[in-house]
Tab-separated table of C-alpha atoms in Angstrom:
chain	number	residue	atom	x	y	z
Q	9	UNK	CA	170.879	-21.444	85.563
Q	10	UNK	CA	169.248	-23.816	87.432
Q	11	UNK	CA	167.043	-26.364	86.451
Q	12	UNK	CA	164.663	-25.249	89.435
Q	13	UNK	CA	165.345	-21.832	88.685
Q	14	UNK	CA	164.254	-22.599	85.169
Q	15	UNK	CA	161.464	-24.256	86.274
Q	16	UNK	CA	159.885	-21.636	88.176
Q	17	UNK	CA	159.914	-19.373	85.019
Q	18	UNK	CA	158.273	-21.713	83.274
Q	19	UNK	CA	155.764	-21.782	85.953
Q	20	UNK	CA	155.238	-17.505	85.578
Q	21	UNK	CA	154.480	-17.770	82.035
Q	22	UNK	CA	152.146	-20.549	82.608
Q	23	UNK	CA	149.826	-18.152	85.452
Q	24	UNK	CA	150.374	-15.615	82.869
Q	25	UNK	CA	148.939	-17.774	79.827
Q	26	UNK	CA	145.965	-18.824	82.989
Q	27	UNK	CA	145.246	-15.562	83.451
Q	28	UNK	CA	144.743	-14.394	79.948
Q	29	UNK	CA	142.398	-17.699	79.356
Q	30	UNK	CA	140.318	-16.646	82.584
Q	31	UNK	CA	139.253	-13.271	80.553
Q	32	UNK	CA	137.197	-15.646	78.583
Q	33	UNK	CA	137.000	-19.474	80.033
Q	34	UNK	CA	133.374	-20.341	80.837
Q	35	UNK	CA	132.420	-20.544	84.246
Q	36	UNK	CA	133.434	-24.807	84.496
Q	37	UNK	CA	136.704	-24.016	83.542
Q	38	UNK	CA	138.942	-21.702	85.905
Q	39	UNK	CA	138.603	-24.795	88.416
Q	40	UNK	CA	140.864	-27.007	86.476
Q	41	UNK	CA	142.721	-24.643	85.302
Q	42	UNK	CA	143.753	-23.500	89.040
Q	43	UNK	CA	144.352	-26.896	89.685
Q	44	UNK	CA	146.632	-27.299	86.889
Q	45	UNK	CA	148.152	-23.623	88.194
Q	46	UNK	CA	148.784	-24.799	91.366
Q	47	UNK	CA	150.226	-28.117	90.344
Q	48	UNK	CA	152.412	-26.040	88.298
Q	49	UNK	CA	153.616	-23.996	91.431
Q	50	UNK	CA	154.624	-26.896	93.217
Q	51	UNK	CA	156.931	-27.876	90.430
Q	52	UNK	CA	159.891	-25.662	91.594
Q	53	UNK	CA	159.797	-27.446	95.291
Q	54	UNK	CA	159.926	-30.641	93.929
Q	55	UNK	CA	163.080	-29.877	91.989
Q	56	UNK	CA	164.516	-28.184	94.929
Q	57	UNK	CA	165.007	-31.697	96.128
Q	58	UNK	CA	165.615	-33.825	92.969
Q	59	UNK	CA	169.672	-34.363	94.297
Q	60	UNK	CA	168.655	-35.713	97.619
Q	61	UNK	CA	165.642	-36.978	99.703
Q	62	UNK	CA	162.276	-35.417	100.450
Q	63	UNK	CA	161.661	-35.565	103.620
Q	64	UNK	CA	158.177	-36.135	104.940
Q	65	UNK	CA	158.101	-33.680	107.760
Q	66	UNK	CA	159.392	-31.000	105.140
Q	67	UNK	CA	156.231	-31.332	103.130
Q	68	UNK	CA	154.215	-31.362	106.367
Q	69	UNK	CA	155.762	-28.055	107.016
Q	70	UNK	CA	154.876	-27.040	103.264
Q	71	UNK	CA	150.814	-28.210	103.981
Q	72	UNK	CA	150.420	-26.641	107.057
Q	73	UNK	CA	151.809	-23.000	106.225
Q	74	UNK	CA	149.748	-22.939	103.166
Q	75	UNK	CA	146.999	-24.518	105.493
Q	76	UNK	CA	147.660	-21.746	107.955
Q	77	UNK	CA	147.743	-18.734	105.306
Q	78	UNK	CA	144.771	-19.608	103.861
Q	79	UNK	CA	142.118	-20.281	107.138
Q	80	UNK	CA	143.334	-17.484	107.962
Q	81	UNK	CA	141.114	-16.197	105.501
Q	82	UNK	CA	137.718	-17.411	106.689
Q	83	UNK	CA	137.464	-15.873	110.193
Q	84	UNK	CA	137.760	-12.290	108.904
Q	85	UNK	CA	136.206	-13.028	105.527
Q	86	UNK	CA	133.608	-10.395	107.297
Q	87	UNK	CA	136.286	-7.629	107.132
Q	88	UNK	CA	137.380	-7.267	103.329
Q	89	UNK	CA	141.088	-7.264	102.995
Q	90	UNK	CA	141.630	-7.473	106.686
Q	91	UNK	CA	143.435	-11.578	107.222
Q	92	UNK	CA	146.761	-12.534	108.046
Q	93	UNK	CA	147.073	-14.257	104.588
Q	94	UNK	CA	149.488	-12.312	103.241
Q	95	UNK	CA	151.519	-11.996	106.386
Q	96	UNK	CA	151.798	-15.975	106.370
Q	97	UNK	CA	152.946	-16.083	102.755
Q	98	UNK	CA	155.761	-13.169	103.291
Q	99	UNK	CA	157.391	-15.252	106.765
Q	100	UNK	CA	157.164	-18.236	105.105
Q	101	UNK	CA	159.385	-16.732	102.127
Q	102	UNK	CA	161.894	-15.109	104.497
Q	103	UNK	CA	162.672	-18.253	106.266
Q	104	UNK	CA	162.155	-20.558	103.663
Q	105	UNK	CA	162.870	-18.811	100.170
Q	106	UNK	CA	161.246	-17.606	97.292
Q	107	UNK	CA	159.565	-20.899	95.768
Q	108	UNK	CA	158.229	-21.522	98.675
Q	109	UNK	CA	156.931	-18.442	99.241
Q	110	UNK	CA	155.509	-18.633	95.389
Q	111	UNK	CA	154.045	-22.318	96.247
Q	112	UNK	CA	152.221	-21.290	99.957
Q	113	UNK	CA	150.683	-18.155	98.085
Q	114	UNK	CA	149.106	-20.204	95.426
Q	115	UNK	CA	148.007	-23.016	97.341
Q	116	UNK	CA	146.181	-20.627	99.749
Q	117	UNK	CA	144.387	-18.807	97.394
Q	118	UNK	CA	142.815	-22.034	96.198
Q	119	UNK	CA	142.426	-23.823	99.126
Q	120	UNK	CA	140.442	-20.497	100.789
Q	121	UNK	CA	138.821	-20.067	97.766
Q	122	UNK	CA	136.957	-23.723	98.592
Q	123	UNK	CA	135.301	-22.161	101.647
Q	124	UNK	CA	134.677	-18.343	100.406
Q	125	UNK	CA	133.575	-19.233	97.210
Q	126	UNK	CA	135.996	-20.189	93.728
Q	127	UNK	CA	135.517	-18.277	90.519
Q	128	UNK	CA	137.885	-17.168	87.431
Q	129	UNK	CA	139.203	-14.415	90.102
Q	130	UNK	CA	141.295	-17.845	91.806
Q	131	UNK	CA	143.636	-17.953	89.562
Q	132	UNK	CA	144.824	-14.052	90.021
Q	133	UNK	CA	144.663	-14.538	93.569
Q	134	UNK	CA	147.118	-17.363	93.307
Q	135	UNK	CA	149.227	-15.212	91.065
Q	136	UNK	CA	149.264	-12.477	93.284
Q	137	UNK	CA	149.722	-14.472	96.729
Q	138	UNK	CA	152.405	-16.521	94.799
Q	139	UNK	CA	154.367	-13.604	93.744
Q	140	UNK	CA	154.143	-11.778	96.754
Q	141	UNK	CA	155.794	-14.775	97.768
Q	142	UNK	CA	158.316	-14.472	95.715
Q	143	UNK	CA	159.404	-11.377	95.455
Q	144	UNK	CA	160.118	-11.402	99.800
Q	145	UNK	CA	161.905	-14.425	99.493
Q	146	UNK	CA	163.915	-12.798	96.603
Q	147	UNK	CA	164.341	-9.277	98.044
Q	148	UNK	CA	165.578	-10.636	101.181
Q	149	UNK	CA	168.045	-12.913	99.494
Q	150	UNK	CA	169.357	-9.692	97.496
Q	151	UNK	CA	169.591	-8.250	101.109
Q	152	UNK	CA	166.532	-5.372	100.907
Q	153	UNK	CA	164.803	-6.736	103.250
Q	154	UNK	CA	166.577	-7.388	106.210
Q	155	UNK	CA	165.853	-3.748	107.679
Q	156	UNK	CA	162.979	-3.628	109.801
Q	157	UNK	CA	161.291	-0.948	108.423
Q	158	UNK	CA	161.956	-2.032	104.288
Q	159	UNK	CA	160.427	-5.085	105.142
Q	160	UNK	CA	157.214	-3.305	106.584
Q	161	UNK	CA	157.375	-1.088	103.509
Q	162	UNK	CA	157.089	-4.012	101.497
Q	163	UNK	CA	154.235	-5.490	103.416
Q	164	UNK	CA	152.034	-2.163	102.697
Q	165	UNK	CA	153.705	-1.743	99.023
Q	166	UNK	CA	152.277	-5.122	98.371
Q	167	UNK	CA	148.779	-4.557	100.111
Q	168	UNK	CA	148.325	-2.010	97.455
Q	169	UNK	CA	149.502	-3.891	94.298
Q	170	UNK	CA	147.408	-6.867	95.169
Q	171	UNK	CA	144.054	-4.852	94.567
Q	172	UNK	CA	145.814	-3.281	91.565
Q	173	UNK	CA	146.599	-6.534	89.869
Q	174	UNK	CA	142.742	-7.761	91.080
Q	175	UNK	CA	141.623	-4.817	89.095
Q	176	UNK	CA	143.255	-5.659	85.909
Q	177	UNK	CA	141.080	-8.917	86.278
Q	178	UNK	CA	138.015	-7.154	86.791
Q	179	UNK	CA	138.369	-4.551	83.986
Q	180	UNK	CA	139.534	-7.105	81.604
Q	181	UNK	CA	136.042	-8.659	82.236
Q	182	UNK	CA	134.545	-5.438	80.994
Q	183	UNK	CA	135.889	-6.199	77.236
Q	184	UNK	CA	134.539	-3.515	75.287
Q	185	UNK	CA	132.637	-1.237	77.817
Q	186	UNK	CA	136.708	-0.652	79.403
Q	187	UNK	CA	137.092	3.239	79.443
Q	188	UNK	CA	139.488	5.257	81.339
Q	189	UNK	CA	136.945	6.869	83.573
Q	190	UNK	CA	135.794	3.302	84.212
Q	191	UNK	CA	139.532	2.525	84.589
Q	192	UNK	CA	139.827	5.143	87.272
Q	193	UNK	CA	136.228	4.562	88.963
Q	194	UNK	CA	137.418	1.007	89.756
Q	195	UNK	CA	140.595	1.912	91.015
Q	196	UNK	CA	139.062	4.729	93.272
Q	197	UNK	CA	136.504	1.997	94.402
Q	198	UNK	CA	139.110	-0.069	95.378
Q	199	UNK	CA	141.311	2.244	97.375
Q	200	UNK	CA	139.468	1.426	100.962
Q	201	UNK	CA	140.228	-2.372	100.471
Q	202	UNK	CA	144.156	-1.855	99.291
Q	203	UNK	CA	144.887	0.417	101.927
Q	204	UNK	CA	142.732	-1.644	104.494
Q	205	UNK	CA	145.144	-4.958	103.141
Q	206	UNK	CA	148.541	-2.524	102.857
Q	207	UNK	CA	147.624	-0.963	106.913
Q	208	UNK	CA	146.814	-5.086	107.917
Q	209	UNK	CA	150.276	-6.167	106.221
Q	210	UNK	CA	152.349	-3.910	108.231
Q	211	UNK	CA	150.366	-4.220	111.475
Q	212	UNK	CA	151.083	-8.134	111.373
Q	213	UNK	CA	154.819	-8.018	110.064
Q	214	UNK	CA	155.392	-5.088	113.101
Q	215	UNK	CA	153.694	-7.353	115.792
Q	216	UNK	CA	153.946	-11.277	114.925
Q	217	UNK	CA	156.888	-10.697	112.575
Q	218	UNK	CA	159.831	-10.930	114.529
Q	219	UNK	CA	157.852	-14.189	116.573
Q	220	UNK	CA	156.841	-15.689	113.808
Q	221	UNK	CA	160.318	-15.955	111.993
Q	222	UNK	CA	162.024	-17.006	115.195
Q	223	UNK	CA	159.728	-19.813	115.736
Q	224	UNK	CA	160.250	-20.897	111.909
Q	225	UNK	CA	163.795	-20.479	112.052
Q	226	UNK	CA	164.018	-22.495	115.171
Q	227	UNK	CA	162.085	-25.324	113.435
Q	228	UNK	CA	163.900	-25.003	110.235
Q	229	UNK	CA	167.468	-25.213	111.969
Q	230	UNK	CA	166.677	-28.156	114.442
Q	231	UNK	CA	165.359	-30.226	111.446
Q	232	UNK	CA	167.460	-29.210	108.691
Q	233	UNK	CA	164.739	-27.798	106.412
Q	234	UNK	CA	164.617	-26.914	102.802
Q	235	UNK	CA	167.457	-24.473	102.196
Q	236	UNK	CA	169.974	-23.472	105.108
Q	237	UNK	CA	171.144	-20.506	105.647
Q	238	UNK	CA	173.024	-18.442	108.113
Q	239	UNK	CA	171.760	-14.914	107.470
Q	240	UNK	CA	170.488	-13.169	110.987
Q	241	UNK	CA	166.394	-12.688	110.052
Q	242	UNK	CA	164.648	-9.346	110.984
């Protein structure tokens, strides 16, 4: 296995050991620790490149998706679960891969989180982001994703499981009030907001999709970017 490979493992068990501390942490610590998560994420990209030279305008590219995916929060911060954030992250792993997929959905959870407001709920929004991410970047490179309409499944699959793992976060919170009908209560409460974020997902992937990859694939071609590949994109 690759070192990067193993290296990006290493990084799921650390968000993993983050989230468990943010059940607990005082309210001055889920800051640094997702700042130390999100330095973590970026470990994988930097290894991507440790056999040849990182080229400036490739990290540019990095700042500005994960710049992009998460002010894309802010203007619809008004509609819950309605932004193009995750949209960004999944186009960005298509083109790009999975780590980078994993590294734009972290980063744009925190960097979002500095205008809406930061709290121990970061650091399973960058978990979530990230691993949507990843698993697009990772489906499509095991070939499930290059049909239209599996991709778009995928988009509203992963509206859903977003609020579901944001749940978990909240009802871990509760400690020893959790019950099932509270269990249920918050998952019922949250339906609106998944489905709002699942319907969003596949209205952006149907519409900007196919533009939006083009235009990255154009740009990743022309200046030989991250990984290369040949595959025809959906």
């Amino acid at each position: 296995m690759r070192r990067s490979r193993i290296a990006f493992f290493v990084v799921i068990l650390l968000f993993f050991g983050g989230l468990a501390l943010t059940t607990w942490a005082a309210d001055n610590q889920y800051l640094p620790l997702a700042l130390f998560l999100v330095c973590a994420s970026i470990a994988p990209f930097f290894l991507r490149f440790e056999r040849r030279s990182i080229q400036a305008r490739e990290l540019v590219l990095l700042a500005v998706l994960s710049a992009l995916a998460a002010v894309g929060r802010v203007p619809f911060a008004a509609l819950p679960s309605v932004q193009p954030t995750s949209f960004i992250i999944i186009v960005s792993a298509l083109v790009f891969g999975s780590e980078t997929g994993f590294m734009v959905g972290a980063v744009a959870a925190l960097v979002s989180n500095m205008f809406l407001g930061q709290g121990p709920w970061t650091p399973w929004q960058m978990f979530s982001w990230g691993m949507i991410g990843w698993t697009a970047g990772t489906l499509y490179r095991w070939g499930w994703l290059k049909h239209r309409l599996l991709l778009l499944a995928f988009g509203f699959a992963w509206g859903i499981l977003f609020g579901w793992i944001m749940n978990i976060w909240f009802l871990a919170n509760m400690g020893q009030d959790l019950t099932w009908p509270s269990v249920l209560a918050a998952y019922a409460a949250s339906f609106y907001f998944d489905l709002a974020h699942a319907v969003c997902n596949v209205l952006f992937l149907a519409l900007l999709g196919p533009g939006w990859i083009k235009i990255l694939e154009r740009y990743k071609r022309k200046y030989g970017l991250l990984e290369l590949s040949s595959d025809k994109r959906v």
